[in-house]
mmCIF file of C-alpha atoms in Angstrom:
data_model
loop_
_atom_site.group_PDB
_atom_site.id
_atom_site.type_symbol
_atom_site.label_atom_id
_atom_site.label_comp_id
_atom_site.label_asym_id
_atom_site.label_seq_id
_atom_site.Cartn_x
_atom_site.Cartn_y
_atom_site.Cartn_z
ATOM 1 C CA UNK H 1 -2.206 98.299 37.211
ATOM 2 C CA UNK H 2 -0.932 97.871 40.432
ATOM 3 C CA UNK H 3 -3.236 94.800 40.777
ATOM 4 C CA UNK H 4 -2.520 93.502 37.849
ATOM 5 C CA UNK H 5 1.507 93.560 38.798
ATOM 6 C CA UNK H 6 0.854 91.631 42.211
ATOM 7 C CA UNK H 7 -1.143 88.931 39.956
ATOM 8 C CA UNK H 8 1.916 88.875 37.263
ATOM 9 C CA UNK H 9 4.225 88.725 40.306
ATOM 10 C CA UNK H 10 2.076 86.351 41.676
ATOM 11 C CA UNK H 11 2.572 83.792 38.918
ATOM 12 C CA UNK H 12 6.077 84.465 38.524
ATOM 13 C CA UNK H 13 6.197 82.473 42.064
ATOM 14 C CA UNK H 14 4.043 79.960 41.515
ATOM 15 C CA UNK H 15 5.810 78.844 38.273
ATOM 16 C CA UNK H 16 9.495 78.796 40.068
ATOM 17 C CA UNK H 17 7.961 77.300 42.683
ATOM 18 C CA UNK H 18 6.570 74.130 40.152
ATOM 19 C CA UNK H 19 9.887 74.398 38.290
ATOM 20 C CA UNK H 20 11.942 73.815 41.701
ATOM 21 C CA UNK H 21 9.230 70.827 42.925
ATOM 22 C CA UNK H 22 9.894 69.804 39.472
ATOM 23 C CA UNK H 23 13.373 69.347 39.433
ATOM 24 C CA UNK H 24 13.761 68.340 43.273
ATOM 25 C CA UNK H 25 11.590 65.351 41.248
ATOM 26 C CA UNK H 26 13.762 64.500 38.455
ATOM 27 C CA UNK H 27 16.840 64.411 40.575
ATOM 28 C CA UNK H 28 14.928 62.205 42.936
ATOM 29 C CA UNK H 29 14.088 59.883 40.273
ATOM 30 C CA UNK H 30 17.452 60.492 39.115
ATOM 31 C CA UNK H 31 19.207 59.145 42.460
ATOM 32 C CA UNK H 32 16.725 56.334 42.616
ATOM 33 C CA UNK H 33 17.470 55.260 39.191
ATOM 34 C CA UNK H 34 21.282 55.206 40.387
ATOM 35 C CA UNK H 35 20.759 53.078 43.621
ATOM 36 C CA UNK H 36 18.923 50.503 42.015
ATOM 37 C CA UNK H 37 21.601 49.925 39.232
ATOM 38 C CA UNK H 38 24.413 50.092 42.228
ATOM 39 C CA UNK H 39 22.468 47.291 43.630
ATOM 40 C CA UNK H 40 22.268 45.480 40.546
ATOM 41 C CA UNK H 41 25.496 45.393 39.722
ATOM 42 C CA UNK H 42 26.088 44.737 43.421
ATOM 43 C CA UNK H 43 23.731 41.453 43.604
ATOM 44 C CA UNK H 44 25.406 40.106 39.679
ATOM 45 C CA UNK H 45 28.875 40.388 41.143
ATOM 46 C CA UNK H 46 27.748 38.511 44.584
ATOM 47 C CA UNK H 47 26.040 35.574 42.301
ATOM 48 C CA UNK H 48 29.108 35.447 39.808
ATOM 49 C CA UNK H 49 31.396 35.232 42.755
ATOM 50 C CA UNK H 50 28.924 32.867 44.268
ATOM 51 C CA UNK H 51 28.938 30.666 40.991
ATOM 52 C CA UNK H 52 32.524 30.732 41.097
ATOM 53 C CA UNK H 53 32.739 29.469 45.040
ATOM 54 C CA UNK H 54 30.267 26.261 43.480
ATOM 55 C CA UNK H 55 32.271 25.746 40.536
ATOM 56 C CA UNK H 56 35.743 25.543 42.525
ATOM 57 C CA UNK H 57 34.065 23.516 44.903
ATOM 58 C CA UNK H 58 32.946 20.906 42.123
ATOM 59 C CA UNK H 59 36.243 21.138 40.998
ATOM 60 C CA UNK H 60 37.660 19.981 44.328
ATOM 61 C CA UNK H 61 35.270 17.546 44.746
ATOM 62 C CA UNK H 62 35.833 16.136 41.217
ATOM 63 C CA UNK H 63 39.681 15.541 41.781
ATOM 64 C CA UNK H 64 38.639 14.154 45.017
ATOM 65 C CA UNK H 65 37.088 11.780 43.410
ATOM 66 C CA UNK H 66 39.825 11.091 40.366
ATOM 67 C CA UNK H 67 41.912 10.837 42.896
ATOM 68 C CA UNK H 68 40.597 7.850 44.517
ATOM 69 C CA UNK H 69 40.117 6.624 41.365
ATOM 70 C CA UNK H 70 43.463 6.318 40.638
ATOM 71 C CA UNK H 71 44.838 5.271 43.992
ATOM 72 C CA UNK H 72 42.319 1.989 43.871
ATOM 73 C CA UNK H 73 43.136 1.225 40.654
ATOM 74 C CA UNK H 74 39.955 1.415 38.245
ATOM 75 C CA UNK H 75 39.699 0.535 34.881
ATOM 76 C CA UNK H 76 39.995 3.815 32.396
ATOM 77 C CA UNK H 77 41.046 5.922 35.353
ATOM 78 C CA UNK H 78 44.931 6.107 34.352
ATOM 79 C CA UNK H 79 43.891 6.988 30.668
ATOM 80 C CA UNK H 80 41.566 9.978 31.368
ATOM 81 C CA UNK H 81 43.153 13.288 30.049
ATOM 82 C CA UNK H 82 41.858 15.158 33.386
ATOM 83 C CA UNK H 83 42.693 11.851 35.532
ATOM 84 C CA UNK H 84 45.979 12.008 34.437
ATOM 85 C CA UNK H 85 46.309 16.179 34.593
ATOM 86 C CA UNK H 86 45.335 15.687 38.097
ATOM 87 C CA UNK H 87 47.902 13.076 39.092
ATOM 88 C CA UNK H 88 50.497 15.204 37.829
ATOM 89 C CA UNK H 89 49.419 18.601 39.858
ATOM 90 C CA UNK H 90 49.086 16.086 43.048
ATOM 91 C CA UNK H 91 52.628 14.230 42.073
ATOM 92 C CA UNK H 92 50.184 10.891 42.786
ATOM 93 C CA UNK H 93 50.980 7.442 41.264
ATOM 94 C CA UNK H 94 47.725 5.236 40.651
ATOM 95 C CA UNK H 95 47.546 1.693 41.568
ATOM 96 C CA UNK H 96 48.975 -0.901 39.944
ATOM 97 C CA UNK H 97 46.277 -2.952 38.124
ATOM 98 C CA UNK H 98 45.562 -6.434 38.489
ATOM 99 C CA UNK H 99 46.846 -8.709 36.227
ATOM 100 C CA UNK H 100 44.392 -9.405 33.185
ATOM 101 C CA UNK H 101 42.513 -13.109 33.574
ATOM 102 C CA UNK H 102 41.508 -13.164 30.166
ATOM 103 C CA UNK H 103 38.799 -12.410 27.672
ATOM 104 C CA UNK H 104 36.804 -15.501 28.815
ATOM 105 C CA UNK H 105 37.336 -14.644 32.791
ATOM 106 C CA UNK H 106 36.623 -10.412 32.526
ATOM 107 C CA UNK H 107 33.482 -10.853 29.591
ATOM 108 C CA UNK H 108 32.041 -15.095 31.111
ATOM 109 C CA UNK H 109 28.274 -13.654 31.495
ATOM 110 C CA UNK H 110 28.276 -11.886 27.760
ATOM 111 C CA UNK H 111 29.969 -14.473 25.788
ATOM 112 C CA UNK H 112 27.590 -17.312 27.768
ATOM 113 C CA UNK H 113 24.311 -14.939 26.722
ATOM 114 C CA UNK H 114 25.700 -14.303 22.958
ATOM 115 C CA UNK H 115 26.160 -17.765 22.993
ATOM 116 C CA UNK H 116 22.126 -18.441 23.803
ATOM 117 C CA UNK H 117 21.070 -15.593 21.668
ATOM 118 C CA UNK H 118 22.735 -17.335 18.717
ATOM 119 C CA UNK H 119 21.672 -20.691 19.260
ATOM 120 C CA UNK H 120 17.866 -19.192 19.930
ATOM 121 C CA UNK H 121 18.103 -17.944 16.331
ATOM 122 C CA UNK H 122 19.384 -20.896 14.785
ATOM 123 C CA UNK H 123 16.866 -22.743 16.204
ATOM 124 C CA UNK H 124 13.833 -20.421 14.598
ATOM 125 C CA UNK H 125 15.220 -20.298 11.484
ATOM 126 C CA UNK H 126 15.250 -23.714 11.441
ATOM 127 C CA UNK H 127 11.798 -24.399 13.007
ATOM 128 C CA UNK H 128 9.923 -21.327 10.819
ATOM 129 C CA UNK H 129 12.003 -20.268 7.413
ATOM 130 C CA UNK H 130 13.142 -24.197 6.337
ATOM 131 C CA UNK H 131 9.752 -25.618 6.313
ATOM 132 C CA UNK H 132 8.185 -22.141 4.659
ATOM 133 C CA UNK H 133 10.887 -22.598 1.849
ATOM 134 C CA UNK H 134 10.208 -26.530 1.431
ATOM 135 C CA UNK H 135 6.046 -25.493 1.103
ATOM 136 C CA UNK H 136 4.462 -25.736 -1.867
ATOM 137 C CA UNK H 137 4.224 -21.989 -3.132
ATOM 138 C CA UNK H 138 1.208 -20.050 -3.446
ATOM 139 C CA UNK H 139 0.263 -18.017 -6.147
ATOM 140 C CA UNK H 140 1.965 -15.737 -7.630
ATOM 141 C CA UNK H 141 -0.646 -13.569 -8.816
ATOM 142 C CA UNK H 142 -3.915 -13.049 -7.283
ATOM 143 C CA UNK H 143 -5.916 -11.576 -9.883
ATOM 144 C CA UNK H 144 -5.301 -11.173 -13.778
ATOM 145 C CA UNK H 145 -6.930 -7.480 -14.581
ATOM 146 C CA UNK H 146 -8.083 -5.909 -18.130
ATOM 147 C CA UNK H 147 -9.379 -3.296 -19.258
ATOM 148 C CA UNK H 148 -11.644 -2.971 -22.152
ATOM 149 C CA UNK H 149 -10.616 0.760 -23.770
ATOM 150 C CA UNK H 150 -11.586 0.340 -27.288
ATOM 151 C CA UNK H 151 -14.715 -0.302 -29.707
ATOM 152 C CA UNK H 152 -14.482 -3.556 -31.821
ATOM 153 C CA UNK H 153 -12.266 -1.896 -34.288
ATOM 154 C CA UNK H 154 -9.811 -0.113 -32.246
ATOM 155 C CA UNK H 155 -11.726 3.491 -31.690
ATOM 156 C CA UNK H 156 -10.884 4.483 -28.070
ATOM 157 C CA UNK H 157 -13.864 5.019 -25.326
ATOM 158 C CA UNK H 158 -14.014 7.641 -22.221
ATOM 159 C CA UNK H 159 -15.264 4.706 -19.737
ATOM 160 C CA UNK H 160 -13.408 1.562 -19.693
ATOM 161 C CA UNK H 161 -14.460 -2.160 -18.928
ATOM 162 C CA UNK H 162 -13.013 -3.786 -15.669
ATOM 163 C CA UNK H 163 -12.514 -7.421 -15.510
ATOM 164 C CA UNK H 164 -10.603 -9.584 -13.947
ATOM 165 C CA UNK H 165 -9.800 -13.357 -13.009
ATOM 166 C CA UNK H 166 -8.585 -14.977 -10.305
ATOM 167 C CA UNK H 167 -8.860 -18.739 -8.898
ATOM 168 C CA UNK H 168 -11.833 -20.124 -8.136
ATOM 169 C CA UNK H 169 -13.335 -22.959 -5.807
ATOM 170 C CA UNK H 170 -17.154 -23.744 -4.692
ATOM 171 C CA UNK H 171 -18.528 -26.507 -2.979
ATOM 172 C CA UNK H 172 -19.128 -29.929 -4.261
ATOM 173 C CA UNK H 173 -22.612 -30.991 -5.299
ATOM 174 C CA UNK H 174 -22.721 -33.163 -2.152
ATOM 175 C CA UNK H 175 -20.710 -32.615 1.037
ATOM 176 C CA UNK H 176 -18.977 -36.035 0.209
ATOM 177 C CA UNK H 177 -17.718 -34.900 -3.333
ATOM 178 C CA UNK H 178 -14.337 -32.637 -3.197
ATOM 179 C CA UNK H 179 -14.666 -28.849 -3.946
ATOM 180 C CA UNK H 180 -15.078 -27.907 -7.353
ATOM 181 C CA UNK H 181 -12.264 -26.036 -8.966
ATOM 182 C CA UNK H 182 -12.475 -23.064 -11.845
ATOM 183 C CA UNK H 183 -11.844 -19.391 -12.063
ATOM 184 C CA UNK H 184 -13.621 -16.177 -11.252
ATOM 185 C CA UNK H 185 -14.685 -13.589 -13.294
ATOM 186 C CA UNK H 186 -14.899 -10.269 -11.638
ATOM 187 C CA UNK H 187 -16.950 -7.103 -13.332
ATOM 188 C CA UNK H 188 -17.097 -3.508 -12.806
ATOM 189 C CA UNK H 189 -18.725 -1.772 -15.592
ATOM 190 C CA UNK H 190 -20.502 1.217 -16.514
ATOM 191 C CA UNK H 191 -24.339 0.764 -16.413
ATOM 192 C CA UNK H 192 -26.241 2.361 -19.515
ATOM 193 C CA UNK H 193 -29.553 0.622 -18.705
ATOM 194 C CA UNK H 194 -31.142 1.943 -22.536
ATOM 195 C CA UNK H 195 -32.026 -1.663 -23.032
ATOM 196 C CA UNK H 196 -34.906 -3.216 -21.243
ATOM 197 C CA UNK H 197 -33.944 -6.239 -19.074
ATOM 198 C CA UNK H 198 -34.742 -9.661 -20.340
ATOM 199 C CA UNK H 199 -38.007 -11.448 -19.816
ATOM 200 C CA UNK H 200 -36.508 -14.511 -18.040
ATOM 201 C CA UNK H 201 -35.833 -15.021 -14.212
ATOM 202 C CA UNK H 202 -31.979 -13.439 -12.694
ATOM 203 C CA UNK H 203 -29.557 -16.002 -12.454
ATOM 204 C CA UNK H 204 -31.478 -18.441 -14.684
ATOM 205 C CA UNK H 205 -29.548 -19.234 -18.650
ATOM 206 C CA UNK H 206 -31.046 -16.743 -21.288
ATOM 207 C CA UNK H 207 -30.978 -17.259 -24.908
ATOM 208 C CA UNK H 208 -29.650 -14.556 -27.146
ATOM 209 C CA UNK H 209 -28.746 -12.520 -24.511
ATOM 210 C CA UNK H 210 -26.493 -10.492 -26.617
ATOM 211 C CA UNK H 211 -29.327 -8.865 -27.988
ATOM 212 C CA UNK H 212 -29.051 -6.931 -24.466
ATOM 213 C CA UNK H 213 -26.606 -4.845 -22.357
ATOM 214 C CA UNK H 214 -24.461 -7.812 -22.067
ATOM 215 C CA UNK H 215 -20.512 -8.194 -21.465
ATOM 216 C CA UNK H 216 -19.029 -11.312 -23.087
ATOM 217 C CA UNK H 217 -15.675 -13.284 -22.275
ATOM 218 C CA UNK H 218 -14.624 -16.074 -25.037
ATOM 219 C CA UNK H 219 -11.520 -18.612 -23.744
ATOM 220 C CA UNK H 220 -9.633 -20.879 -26.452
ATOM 221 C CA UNK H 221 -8.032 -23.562 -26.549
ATOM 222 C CA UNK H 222 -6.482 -25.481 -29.715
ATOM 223 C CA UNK H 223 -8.539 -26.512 -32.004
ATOM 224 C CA UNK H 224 -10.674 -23.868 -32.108
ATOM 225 C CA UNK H 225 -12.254 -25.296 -29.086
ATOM 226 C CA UNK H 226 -13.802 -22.577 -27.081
ATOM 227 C CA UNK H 227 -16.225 -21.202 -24.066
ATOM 228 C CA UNK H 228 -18.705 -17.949 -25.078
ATOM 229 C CA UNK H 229 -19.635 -16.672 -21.628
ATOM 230 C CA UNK H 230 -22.263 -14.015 -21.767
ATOM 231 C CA UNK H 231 -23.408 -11.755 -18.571
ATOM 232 C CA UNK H 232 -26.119 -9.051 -18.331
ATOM 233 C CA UNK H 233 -26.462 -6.212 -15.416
ATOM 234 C CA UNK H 234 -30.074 -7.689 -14.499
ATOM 235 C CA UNK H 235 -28.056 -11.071 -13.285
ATOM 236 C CA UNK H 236 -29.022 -13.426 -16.609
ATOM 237 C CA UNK H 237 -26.007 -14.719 -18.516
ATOM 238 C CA UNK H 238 -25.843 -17.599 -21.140
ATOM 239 C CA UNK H 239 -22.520 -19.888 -22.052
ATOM 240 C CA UNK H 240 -21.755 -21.676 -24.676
ATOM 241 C CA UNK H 241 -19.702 -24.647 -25.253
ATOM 242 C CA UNK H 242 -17.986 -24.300 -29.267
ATOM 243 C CA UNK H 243 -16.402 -27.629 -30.582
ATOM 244 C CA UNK H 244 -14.614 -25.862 -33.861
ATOM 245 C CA UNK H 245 -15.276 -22.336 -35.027
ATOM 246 C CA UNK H 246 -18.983 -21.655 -34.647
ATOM 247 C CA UNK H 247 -20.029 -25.186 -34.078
ATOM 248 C CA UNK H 248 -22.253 -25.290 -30.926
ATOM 249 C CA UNK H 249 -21.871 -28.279 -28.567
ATOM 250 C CA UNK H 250 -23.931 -27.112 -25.829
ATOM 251 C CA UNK H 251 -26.391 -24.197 -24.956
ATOM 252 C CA UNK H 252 -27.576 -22.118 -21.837
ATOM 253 C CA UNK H 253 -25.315 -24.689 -19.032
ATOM 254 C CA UNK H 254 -26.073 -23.898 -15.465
ATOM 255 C CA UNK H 255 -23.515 -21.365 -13.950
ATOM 256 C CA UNK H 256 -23.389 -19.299 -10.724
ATOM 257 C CA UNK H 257 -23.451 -15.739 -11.226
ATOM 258 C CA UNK H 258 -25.127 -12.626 -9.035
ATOM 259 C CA UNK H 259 -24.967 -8.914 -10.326
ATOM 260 C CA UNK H 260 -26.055 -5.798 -8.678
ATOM 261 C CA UNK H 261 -26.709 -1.928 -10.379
ATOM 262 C CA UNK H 262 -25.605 1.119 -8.611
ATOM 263 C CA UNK H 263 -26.073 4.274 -10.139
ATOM 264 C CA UNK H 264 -24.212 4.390 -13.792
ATOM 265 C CA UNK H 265 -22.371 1.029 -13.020
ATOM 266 C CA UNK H 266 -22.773 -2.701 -12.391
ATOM 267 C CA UNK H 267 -20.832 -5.319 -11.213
ATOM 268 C CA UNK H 268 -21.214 -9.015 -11.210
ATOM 269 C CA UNK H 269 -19.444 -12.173 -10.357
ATOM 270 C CA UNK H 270 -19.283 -15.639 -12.180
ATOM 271 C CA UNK H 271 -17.379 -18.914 -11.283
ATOM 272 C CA UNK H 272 -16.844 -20.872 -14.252
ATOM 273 C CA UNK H 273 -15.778 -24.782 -13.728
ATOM 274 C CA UNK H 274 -13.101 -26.116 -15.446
ATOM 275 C CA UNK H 275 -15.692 -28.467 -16.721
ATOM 276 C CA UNK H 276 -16.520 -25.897 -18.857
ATOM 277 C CA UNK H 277 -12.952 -24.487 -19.734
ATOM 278 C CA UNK H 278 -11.153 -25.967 -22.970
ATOM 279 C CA UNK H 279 -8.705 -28.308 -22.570
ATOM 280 C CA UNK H 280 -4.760 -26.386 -22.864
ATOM 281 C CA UNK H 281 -6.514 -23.049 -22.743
ATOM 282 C CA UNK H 282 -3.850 -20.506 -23.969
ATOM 283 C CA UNK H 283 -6.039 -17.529 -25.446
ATOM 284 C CA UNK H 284 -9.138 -15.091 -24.946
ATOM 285 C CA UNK H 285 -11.138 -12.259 -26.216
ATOM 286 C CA UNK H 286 -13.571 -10.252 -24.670
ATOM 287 C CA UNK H 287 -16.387 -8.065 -25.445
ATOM 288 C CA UNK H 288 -19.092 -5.704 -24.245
ATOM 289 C CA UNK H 289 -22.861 -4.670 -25.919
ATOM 290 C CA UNK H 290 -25.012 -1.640 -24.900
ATOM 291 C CA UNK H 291 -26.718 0.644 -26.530
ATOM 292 C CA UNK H 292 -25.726 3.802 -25.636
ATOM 293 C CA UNK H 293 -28.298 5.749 -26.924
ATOM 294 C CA UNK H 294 -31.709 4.847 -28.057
ATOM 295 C CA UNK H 295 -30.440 5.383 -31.745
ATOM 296 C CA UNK H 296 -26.471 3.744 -31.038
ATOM 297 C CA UNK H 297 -25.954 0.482 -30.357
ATOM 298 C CA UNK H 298 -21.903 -0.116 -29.559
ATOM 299 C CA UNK H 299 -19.802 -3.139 -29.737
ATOM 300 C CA UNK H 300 -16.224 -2.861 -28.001
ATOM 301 C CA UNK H 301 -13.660 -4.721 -27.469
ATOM 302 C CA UNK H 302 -10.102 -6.098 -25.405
ATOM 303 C CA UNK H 303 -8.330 -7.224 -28.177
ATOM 304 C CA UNK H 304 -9.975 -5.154 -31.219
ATOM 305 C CA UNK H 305 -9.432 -5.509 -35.084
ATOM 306 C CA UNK H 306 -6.232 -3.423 -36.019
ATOM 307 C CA UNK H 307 -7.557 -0.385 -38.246
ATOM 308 C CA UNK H 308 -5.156 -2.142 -40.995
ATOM 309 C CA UNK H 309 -7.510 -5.013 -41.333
ATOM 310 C CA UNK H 310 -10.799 -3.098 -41.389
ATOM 311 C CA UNK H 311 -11.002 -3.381 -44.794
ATOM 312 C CA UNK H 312 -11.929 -7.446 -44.570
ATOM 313 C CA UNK H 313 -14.182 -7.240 -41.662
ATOM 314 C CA UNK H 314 -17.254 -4.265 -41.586
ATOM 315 C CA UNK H 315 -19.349 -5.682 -39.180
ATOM 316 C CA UNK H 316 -18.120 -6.652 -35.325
ATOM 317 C CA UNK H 317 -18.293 -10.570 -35.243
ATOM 318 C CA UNK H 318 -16.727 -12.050 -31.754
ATOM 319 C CA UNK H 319 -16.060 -14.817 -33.015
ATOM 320 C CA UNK H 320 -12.821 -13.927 -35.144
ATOM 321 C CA UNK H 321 -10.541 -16.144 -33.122
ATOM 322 C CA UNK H 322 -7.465 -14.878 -35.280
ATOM 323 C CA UNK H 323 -7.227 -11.737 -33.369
ATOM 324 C CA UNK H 324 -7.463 -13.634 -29.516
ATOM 325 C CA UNK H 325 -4.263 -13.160 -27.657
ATOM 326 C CA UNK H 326 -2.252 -15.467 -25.031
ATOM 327 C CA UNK H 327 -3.575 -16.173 -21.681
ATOM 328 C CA UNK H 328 -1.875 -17.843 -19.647
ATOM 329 C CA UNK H 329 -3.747 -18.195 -16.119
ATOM 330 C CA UNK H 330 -1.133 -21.060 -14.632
ATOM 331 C CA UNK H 331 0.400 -17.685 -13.139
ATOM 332 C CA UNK H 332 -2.687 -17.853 -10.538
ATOM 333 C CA UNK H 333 -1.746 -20.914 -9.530
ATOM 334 C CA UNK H 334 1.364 -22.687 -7.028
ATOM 335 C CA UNK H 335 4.347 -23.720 -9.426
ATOM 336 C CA UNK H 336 3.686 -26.729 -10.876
ATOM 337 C CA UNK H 337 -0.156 -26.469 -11.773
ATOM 338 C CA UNK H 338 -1.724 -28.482 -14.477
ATOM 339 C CA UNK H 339 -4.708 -27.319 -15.629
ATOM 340 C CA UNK H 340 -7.578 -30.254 -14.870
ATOM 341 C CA UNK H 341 -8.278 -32.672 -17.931
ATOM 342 C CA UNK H 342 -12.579 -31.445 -18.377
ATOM 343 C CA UNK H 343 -14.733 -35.080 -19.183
ATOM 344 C CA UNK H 344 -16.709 -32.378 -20.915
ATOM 345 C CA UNK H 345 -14.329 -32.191 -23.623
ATOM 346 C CA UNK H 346 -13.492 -35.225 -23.933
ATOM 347 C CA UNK H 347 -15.917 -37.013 -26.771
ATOM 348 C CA UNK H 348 -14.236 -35.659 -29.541
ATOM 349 C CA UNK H 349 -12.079 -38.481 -31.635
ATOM 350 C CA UNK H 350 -8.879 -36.897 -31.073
ATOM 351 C CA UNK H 351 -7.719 -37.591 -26.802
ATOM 352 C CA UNK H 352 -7.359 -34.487 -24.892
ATOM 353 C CA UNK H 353 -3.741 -34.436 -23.980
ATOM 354 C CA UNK H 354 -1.882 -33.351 -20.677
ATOM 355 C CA UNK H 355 0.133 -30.385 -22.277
ATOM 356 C CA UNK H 356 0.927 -27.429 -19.740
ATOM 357 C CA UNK H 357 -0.694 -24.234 -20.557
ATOM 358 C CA UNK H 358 1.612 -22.075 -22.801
ATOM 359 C CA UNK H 359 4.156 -19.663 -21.221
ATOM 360 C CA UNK H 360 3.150 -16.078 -22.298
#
């Protein structure tokens, strides 16, 4: 017992003894904490008195300056709000200013350089925009696009038919002879490649090429005088000249045209010569052939029959010039244009007259 008293005793001691190093600690920290926010608040107040020294001292300097300002006289000094505060806390007059020599004698160098600036740009307007506006325009419309969406009698399609024509030129047949002029017939169409190509070369005439994967483009001109241009994917084509609905003239005439596959489409490029072109040409049609399947052959379509006259026509036939519809291809062309008289056309009995294309 009595052992076990001097051990209770013991650690009586021991924990008053940790308690007192304890708090001697915290008050320790305690005091430290304090001293270090005295000499905080000591250091702030030395800087913000510090920054108020500077600031004063700017201040002083400032007016200095103002000051001077005004006693020499400068321009704007007498009419600054803290120029003038100044010269009334100093009881300061400013100098009298010198007598105004006039808008030519204060502003000489920038009235002599606006001067030269606008005579500069007289001068390039005249040189550059005047002869530009005297030129003979250019075209006015690079390309003429369509779009083949429908079968011969007006059902829609998922893929459409690209085409498009622009103005043409290729070389003379000699390098004496002037270029040749025409138009250019661009393609981008889908590729079904059921039908077999045709037995003849690529790039050579091919007759009855419509009984292939062919896309056809028909231009009229009055008198039912018209151009059937056929082209296949494989790079054959065939045109034919018609002098009066149906009536053949010529057959299979030269023409230069490439084509190339890729994938599920083809495209293909023709330059026709106004040789070939009817005189006055004001209208078109055009068509495509494929067979789709090996059991569905399809005929489409730009300008299709209207489902109202299906009744009069059951079979596709290109050649129904009634439902052809303007063109009017001057528009690729400067103001002005005439289309070129063709010597082709020219043997029928009736003269080919000089009448501008029709406005449509």
């Amino acid at each position: 017992d009595e052992q076990a008293a001097i051990a209770k005793k013991e650690r009586a001691e021991k924990a008053k003894q940790e308690k007192k190093e304890k708090d001697e600690k915290a008050a320790q920290a305690k005091k430290e904490k304090e001293d270090r926010q005295q000499r905080e608040k000591k250091e702030k107040e030395e800087a913000r008195k510090k920054e108020r020294e500077q600031k004063e001292e700017r201040m002083n300097t400032d007016k200095e300056e103002v000051k001077e300002k005004l006693m020499a006289g400068e321009k704007g000094a007498d009419t600054d709000p803290d120029a003038i505060e100044i010269l009334a806390e100093e009881g300061l007059k400013p100098a009298e200013k010198k007598r105004s020599e006039g808008i030519w004698e204060e502003n000489r160098k920038v009235i002599i350089l606006g001067i030269v600036a606008f005579a500069l740009v007289v001068v390039i307007v005249i040189a550059v925009v005047v002869p530009v506006t005297q030129r003979t325009p250019y075209r006015m419309e690079p390309y003429l696009n369509f779009s083949i969406t429908t079968t011969w009698n007006s059902t829609p399609i998922a893929q459409p038919f690209n085409f498009s024509l622009e103005a043409g030129e290729t070389a003379g047949t000699d390098p004496t002879n002037p270029p040749v002029q025409g138009l250019t017939v661009n393609m981008d169409l889908p590729f079904f490649g059921v039908d077999p190509a045709p037995a003849g070369p690529p790039g050579q005439p091919f007759d009855q090429l419509w009984n292939y994967e062919v896309f056809e483009i028909f231009l009229l001109g009055p008198e039912d005088r018209y151009l059937e241009l056929e082209f296949g994917p494989y790079g054959h084509h065939l045109v034919l000249r018609l002098d009066g609905y149906r009536q053949v003239a010529e057959t299979q005439l030269p023409l230069q045209y490439t084509a190339r596959r890729t994938g599920d489409r083809w495209t293909g490029q023709a330059f026709i010569p106004f040789d070939y072109i009817p005189p006055r040409l004001g209208w078109m049609n055009a068509y495509a052939i494929q067979n789709v399947s090996s059991s569905e052959r399809r005929y489409l379509a730009l300008y299709p029959i209207p489902k109202d006259d299906l009744a009069a026509s059951l079979e596709p036939d290109f050649h129904k010039l009634g439902y052809f519809k303007p063109l009017n291809i001057s528009v690729l062309y400067p103001a002005g244009w005439k289309q070129p008289l063709p010597e082709r056309w020219s043997s029928r009995a009736a003269p080919v007259q000089e009448t501008p294309v029709e406005q449509t």
